[in-house]
Coordinates of C-alpha atoms in Angstrom, one line a residue:
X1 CA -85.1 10.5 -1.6
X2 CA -86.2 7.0 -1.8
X3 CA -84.5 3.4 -0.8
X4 CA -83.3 2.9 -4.6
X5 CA -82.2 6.2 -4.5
X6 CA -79.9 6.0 -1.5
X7 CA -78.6 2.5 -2.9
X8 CA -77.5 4.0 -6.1
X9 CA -75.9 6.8 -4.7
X10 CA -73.7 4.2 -2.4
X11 CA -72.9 2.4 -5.3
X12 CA -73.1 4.0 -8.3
X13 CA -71.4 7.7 -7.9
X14 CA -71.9 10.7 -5.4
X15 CA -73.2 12.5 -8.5
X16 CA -76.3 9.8 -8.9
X17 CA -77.8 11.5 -5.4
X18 CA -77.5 15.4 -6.6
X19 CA -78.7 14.9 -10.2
X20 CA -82.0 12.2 -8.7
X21 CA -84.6 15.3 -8.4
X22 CA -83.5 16.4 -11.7
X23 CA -84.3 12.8 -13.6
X24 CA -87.8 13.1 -15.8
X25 CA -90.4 10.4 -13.5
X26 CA -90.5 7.6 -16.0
X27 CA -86.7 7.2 -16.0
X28 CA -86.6 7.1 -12.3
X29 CA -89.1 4.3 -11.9
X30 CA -87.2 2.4 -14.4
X31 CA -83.8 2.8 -12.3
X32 CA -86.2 2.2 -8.8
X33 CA -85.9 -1.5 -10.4
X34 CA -84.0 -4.0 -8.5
X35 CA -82.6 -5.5 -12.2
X36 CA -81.1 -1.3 -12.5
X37 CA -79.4 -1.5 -8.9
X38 CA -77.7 -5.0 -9.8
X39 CA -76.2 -4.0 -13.5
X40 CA -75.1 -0.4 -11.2
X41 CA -73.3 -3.0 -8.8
X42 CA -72.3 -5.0 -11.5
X43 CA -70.5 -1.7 -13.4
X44 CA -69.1 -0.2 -10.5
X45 CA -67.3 -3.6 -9.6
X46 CA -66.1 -3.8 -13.3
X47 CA -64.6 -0.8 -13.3
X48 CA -62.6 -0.9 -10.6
X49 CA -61.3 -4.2 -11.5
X50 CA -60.2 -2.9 -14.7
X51 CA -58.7 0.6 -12.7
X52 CA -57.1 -1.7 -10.4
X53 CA -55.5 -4.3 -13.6
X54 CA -54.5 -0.7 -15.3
X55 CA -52.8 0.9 -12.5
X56 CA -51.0 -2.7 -11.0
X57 CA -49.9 -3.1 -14.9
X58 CA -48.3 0.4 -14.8
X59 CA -46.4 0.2 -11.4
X60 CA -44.8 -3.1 -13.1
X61 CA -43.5 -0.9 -15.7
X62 CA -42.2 1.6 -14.4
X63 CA -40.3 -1.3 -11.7
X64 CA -39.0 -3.0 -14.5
X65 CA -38.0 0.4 -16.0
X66 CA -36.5 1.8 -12.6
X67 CA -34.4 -1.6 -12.6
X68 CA -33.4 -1.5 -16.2
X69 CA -31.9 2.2 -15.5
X70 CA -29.8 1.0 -12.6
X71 CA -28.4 -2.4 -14.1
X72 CA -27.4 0.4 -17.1
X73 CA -25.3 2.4 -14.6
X74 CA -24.0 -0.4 -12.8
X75 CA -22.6 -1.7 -16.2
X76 CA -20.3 1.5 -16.2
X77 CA -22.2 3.6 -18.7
X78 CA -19.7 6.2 -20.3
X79 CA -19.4 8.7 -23.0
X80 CA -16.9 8.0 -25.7
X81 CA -16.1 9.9 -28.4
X82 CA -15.6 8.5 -32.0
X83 CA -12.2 7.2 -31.1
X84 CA -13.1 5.5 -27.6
X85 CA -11.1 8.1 -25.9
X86 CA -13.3 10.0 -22.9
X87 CA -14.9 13.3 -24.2
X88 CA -12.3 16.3 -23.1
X89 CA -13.6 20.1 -22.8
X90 CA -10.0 20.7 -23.9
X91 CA -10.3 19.7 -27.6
X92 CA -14.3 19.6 -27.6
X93 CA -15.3 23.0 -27.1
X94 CA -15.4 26.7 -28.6
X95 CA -12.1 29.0 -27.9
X96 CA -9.9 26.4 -27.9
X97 CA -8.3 27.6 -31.6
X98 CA -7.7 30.6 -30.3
X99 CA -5.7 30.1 -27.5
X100 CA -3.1 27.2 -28.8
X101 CA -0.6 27.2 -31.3
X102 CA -0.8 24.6 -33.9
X103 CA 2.3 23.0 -32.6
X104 CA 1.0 23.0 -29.2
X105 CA 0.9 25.1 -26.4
X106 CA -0.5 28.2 -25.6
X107 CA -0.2 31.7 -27.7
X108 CA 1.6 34.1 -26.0
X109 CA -1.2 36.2 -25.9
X110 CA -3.4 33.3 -24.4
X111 CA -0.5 32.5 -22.0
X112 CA -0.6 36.2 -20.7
X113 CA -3.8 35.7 -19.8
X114 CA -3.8 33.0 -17.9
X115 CA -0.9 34.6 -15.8
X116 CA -3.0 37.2 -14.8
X117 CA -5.8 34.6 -13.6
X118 CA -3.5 32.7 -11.8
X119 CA -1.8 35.5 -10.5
X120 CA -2.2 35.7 -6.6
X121 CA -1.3 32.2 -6.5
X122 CA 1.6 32.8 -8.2
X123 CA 2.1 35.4 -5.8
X124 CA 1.4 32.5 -2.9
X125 CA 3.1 29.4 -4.7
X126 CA 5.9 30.9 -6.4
X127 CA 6.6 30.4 -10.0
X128 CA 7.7 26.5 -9.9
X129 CA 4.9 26.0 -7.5
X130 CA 2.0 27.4 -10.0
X131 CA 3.8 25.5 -12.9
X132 CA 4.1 22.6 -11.1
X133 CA 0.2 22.9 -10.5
X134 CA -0.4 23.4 -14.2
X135 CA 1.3 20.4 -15.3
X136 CA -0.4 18.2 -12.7
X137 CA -3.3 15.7 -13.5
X138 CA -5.9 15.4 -10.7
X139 CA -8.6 13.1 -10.7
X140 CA -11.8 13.2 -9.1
X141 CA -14.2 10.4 -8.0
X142 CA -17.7 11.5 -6.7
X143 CA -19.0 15.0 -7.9
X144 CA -21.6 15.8 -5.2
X145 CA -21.3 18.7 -2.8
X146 CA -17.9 17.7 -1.7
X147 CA -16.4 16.8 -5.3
X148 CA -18.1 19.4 -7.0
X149 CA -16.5 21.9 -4.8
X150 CA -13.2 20.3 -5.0
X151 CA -12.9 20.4 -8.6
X152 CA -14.1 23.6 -9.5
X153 CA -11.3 25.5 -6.8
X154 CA -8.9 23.3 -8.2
X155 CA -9.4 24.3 -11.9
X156 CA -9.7 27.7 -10.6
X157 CA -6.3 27.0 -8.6
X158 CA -4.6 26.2 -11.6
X159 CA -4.9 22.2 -12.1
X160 CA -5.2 22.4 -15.7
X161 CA -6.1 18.5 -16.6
X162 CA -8.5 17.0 -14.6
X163 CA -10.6 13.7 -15.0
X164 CA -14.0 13.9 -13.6
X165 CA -16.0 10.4 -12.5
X166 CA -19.5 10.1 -11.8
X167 CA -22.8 8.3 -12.4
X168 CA -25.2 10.0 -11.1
X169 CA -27.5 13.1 -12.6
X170 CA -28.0 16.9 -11.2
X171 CA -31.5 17.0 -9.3
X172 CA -32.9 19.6 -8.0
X173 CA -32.4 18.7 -4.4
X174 CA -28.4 18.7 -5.3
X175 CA -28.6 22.6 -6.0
X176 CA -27.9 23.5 -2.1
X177 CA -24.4 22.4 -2.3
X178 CA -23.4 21.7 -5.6
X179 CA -20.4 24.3 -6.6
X180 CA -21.8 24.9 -10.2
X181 CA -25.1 23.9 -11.3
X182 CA -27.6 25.3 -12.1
X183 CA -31.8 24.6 -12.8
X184 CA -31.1 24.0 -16.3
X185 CA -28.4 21.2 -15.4
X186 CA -31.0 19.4 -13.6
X187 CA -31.4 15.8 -15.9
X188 CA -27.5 16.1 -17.0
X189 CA -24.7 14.0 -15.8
X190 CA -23.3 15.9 -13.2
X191 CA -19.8 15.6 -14.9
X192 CA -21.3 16.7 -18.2
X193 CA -22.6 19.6 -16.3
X194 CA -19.2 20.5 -14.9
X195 CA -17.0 20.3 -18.0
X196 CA -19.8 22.5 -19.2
X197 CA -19.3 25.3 -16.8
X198 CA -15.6 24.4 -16.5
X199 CA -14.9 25.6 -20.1
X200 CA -16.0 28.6 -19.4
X201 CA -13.4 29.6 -16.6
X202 CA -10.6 28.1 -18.0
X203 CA -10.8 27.3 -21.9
X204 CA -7.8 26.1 -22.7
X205 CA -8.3 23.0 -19.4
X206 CA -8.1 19.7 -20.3
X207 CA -11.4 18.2 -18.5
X208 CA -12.1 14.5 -19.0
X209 CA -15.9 13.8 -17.5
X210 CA -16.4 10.1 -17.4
X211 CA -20.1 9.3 -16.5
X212 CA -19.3 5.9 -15.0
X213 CA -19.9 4.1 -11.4
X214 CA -16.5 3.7 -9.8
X215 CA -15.7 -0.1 -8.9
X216 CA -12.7 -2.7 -8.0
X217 CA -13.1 -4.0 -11.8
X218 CA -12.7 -0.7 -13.2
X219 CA -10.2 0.8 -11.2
X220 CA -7.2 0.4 -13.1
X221 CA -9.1 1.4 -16.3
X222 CA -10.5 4.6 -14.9
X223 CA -7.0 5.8 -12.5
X224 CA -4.5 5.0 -15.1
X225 CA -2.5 8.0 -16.7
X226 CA -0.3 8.1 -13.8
X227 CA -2.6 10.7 -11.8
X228 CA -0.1 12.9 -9.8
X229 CA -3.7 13.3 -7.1
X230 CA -6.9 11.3 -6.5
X231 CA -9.6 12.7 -4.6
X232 CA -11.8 10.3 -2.9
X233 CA -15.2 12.4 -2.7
X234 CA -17.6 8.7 -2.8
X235 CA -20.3 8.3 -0.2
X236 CA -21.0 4.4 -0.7
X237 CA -18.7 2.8 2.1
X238 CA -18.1 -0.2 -0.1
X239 CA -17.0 1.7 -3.4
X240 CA -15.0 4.1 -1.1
X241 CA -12.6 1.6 0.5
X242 CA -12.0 -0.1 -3.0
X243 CA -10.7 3.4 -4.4
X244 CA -8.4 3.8 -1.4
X245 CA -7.1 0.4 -1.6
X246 CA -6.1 0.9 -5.1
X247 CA -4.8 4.2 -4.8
X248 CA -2.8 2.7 -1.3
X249 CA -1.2 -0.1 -3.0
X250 CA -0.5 1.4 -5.9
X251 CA 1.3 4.2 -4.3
X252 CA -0.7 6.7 -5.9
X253 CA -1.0 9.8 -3.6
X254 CA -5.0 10.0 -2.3
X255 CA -7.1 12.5 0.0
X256 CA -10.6 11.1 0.8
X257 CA -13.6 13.2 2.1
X258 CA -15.4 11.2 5.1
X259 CA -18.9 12.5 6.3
X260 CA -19.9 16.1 5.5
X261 CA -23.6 15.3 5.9
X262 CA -26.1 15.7 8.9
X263 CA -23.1 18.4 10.3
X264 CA -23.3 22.1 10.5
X265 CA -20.0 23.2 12.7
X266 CA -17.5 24.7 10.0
X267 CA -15.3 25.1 13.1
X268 CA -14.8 21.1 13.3
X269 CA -13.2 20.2 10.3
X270 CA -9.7 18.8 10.3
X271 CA -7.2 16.8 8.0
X272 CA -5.7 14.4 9.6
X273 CA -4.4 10.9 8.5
X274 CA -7.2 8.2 8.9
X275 CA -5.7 6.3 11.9
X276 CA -6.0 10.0 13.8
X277 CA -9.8 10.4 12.9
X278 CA -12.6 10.4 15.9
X279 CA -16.1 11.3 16.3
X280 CA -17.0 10.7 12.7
X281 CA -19.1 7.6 11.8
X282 CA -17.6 7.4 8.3
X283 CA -14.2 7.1 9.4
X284 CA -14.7 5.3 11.3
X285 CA -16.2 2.5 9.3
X286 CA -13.6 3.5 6.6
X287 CA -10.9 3.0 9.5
X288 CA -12.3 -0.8 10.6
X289 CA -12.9 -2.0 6.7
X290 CA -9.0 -0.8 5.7
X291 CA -7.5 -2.6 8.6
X292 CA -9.3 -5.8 7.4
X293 CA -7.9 -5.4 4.3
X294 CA -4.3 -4.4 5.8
X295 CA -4.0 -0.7 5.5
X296 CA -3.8 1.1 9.4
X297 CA -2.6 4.5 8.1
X298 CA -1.1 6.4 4.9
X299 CA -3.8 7.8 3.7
X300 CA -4.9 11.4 4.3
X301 CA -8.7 12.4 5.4
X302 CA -10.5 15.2 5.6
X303 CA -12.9 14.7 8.7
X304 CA -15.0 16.6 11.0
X305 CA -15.2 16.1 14.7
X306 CA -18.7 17.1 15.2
X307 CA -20.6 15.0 17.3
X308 CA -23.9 13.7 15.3
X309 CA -26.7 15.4 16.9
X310 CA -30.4 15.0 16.3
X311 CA -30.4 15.1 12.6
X312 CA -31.3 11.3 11.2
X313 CA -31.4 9.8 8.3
X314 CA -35.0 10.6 6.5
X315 CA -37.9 8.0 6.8
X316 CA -39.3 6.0 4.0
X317 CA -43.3 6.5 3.1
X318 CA -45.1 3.6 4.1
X319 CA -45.8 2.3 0.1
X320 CA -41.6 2.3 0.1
X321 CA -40.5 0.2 2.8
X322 CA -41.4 -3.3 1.4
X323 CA -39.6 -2.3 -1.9
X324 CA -36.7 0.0 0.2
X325 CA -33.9 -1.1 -2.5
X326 CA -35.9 0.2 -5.4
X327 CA -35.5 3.7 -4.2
X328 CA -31.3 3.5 -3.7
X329 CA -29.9 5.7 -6.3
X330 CA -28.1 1.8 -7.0
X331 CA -27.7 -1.6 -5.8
X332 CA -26.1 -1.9 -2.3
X333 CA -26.7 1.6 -2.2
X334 CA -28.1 3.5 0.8
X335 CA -32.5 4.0 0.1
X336 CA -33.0 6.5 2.8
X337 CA -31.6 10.3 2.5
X338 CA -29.0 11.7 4.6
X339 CA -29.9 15.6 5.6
X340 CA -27.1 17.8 4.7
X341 CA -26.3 21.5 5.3
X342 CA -25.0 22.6 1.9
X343 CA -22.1 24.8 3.5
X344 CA -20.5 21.7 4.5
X345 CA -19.7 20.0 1.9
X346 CA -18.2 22.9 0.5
X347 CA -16.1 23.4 3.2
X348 CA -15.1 20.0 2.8
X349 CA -14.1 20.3 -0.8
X350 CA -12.5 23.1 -0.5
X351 CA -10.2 21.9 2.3
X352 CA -9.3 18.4 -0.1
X353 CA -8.3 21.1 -2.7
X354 CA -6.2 23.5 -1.0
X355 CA -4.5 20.5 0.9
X356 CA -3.8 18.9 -3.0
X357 CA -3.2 22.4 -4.4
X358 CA -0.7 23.0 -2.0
X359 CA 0.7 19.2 -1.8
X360 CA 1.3 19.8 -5.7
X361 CA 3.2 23.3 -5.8
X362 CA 5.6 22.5 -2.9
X363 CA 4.2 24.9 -0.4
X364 CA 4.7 23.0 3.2
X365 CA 1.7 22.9 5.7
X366 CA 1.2 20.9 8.7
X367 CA -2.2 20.2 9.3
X368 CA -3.7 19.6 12.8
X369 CA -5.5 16.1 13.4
X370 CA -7.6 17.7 15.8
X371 CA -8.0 20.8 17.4
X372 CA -6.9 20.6 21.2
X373 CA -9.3 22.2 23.7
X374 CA -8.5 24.6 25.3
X375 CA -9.3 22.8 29.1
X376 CA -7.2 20.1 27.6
X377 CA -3.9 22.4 27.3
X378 CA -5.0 24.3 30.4
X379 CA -4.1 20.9 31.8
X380 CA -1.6 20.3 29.9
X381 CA -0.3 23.4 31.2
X382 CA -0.7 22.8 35.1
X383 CA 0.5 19.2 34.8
X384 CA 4.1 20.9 32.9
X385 CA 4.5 23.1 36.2
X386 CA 3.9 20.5 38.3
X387 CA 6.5 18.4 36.9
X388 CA 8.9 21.2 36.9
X389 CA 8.0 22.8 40.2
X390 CA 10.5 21.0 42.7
X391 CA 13.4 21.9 40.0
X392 CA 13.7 26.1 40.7
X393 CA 13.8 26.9 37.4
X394 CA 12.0 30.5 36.1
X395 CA 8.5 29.7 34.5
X396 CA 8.4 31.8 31.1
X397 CA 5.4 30.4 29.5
X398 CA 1.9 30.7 29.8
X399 CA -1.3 28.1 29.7
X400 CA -1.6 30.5 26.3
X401 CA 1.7 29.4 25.0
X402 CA 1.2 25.9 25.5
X403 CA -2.2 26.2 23.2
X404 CA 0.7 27.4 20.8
X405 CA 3.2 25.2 21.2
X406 CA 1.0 22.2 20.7
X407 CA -1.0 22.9 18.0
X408 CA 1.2 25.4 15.8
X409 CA 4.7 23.8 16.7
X410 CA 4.2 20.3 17.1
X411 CA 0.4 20.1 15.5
X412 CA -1.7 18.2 17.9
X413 CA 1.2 15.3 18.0
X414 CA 4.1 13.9 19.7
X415 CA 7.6 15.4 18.1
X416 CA 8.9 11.8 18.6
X417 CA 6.2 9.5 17.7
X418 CA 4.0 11.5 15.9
X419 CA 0.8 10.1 17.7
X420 CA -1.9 12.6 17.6
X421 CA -3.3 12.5 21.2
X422 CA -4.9 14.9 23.5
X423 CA -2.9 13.3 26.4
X424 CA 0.6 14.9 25.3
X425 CA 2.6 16.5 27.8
X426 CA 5.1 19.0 27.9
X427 CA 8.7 18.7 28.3
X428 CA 12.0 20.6 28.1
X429 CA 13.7 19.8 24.7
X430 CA 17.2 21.0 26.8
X431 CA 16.8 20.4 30.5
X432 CA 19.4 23.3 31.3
X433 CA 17.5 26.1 29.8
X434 CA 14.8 27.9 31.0
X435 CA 10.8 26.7 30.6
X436 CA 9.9 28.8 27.4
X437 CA 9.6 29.2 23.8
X438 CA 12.1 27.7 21.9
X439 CA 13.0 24.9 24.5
X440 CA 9.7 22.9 24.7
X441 CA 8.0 19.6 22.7
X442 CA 5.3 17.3 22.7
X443 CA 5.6 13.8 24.1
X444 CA 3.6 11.0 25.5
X445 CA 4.1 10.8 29.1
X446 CA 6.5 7.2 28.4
X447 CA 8.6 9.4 26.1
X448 CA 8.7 12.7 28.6
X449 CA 10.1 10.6 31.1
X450 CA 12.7 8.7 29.4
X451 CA 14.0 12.3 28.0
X452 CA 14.1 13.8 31.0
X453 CA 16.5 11.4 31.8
X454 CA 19.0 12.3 29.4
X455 CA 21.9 15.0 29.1
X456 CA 21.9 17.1 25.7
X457 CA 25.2 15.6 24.2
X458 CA 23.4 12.3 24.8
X459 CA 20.2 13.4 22.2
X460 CA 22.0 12.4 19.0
X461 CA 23.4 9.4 20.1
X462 CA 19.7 8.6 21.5
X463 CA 17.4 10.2 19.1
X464 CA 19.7 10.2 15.7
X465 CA 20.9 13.5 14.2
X466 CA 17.3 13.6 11.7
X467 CA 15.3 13.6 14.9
X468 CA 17.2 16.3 16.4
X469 CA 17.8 18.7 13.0
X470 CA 14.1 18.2 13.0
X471 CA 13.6 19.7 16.4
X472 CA 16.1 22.7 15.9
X473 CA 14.0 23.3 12.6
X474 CA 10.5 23.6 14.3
X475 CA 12.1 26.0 16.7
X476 CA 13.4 28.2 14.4
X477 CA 9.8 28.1 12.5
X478 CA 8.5 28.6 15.9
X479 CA 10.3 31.5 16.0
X480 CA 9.1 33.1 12.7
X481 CA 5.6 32.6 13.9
X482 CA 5.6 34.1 17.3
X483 CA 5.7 37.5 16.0
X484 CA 2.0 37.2 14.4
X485 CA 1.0 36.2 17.4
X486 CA -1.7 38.3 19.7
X487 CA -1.2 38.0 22.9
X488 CA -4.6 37.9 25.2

């Protein structure tokens, strides 16, 4: 191959250098010119301007377009029906005419039903309980993998009107750990999607699905109806303090879902009020934005105390980094993507609804803030004997039994204070009986040696008659509970 030859195939295509020993002689002397090699040159550089105008025009586009769609959600896009009410499964869709009277109410036949699916936790709650359940309205903000999960037990759980609130869309990389979609939800609004499925399980539900982005402005609009629950399941640090201000200072009763992502330890999830949370980055930035704004404690968390390990927060490309806030779901939004083990948000939601369902229908738990190690009630344990040793009084407990006593009886806190703390110690309720079951609390160390101090008759006086029914009570519950207990 000649000199021409080699510059056109530089400049002009790979394709020029295979097909030159193919070209017919007089059309190759004619592109051996130097005149041939300068329009080649020319061409080439034409083209790629106009590639290079096409594809810059296009990426303006689809900016401007990427933009639009955001500033559209931000203005709190939402479905209404013809009479500007929010579009409810519960008047919308099939079955419906079959399963109320015309005067309201279910049919006997439908009601029968509904007995039966609602029947173990009937068996659990009680009558009241479950009808307390079924008149209750629950609403839920954020249906991701925590939300999702939330709201699909509780509609199984009996929570027959339920308000749904989300902006965002099912993607495929949502399917891990979202309770109920499926590949042909992908596109949908996620609360579209659910009221879908929802009307499937229980036809008769009243399910409100408001595709909206939560916000300060909107709060009142979107909570009002006198909720009986809210269930804080938002991601966005910002959005998720305003909900649990309002919900705080209005006094309406709140459970909020802190970090489920980037954790894989089921074993580490707690409830606990938001003042007793630790080791979760979340809540703790929850924590330090609510004191600012003057609320230390009230409202209830679900938490894990998993300590973050090596999973990070996923890199941006290179082409992404200039533009990062183009690829946030929203403005003020977080760009990068948060790896997350779809078991745990489930877990997560799940724990927010059994907490509400059982809030709701009156059945009494007493959840632990933390779980107490068990070095930490080992020592616990030695530093009780100690304390007790010089005083001859028979030992009847166990290292065991103090695990027991401060996590079933007294639930990781002080019986006085309430502080949740692993530096409790152990004391004698009743310094003339014995050291066992029945006769022991939680205290902090400045309360354990102020009550050692005192003689029984002076408790009341002391302590006021609540604080001591209180006591008796958790020993009698103590009581109940040792006989499920297996020894080691």
């Amino acid at each position: 191959m000649d000199k021409v030859g080699l510059q056109l195939h530089t400049v002009v295509a790979p394709a020029a250098a295979v097909l030159w020993p193919y070209i017919p002689a007089h059309l190759r002397k004619m592109l051996c010119s130097p005149r041939a090699a300068e329009l080649a040159t020319a061409a080439a550089s034409g083209g790629l301007a106009v590639f290079g105008i096409l594809w810059f025009r296009d990426w303006l586009r689809r900016r401007r377009e990427l933009r639009q769609f955001k500033a559209d959600l931000t203005k709190q896009m939402s479905f209404d029906d013809l009479d500007g009410k929010t579009a409810s499964s519960g008047s919308m869709f099939g079955g419906q005419s079959m399963l109320v009277n015309p005067g309201g109410g279910l049919t006997e036949d439908a009601e029968e039903l509904v007995r039966e699916q609602l029947a173990r936790n009937i068996a659990f709650l009680g009558e009241e309980g479950v009808a307390r359940c079924r008149r209750s309205f629950v609403i839920v903000v954020g249906l991701g993998g925590v939300g999702s999960h939330a709201a699909h037990m509780l509609l199984r759980s009996g929570i027959e009107h339920m308000r749904l609130i989300d902006f965002d869309q099912v993607t495929l990389s949502s399917l891990n750990r979202h309770a109920v979609a499926r590949r042909s939800d992908v596109g949908t609004f996620k609360t579209i999607a659910m009221q879908k499925h929802f009307r499937d399980i229980v036809p008769h539900a009243r399910v409100e699905a408001i595709v909206e982005l939560f916000s300060k402005d909107s709060a009142a609009r979107l909570l009002d109806g006198n909720p009986d629950y809210v269930l804080d399941c938002i991601d966005n640090i910002a959005t998720k303090v305003d909900l649990l201000e309002y919900c705080h200072k209005n006094k309406i009763p709140v459970i909020s879902s802190m970090g489920s992502g980037a954790k894989a330890d089921a074993s580490r999830i707690q409830i606990a009020d938001i003042s007793d949370t630790y080791e979760d980055p979340l809540a703790r930035a929850t924590r330090k934005t609510l004191r600012l704004r003057g609320i230390d404690q009230g409202i209830t968390v679900v938490y894990s105390t998993e300590r973050p390990g090596n999973v990070k927060l996923l890199p941006l490309m290179e082409t992404q980094v200039d533009e990062a806030n183009d690829y946030a779901p929203l403005p003020h939004f977080r760009s990068r993507i948060l790896p997350v083990l779809g078991t745990l948000p489930a877990l997560f939601g799940n724990a927010m609804a059994s907490y509400v369902i059982t809030e709701l229908g009156g059945y009494q738990t007493d959840p632990l803030p933390f779980k107490t190690k068990r070095k930490v009630t080992d020592k616990m344990y030695g530093e009780f004997i100690n304390r007790q040793r010089d005083k001859n009084i028979p030992i009847k407990i166990t290292a065991h039994d103090v695990a027991f006593i401060v996590e079933e009886t007294w639930g990781g806190k002080s019986a006085l204070s309430s502080v949740a703390s692993d530096r409790l110690f152990i004391t004698r309720w009743n310094p003339r009986k014995p050291m066992e079951l029945g006769n022991l609390l939680c205290m902090t160390r400045a309360e354990a040696d102020k009550h050692e101090k005192l003689a029984p008759e002076e408790f009341e006086a002391v302590y006021g008659k609540e604080f001591v029914d209180k006591v008796n009570q958790k020993f009698e519950i103590e009581q109940r509970y040792r006989k499920w207990r297996i020894e080691p």
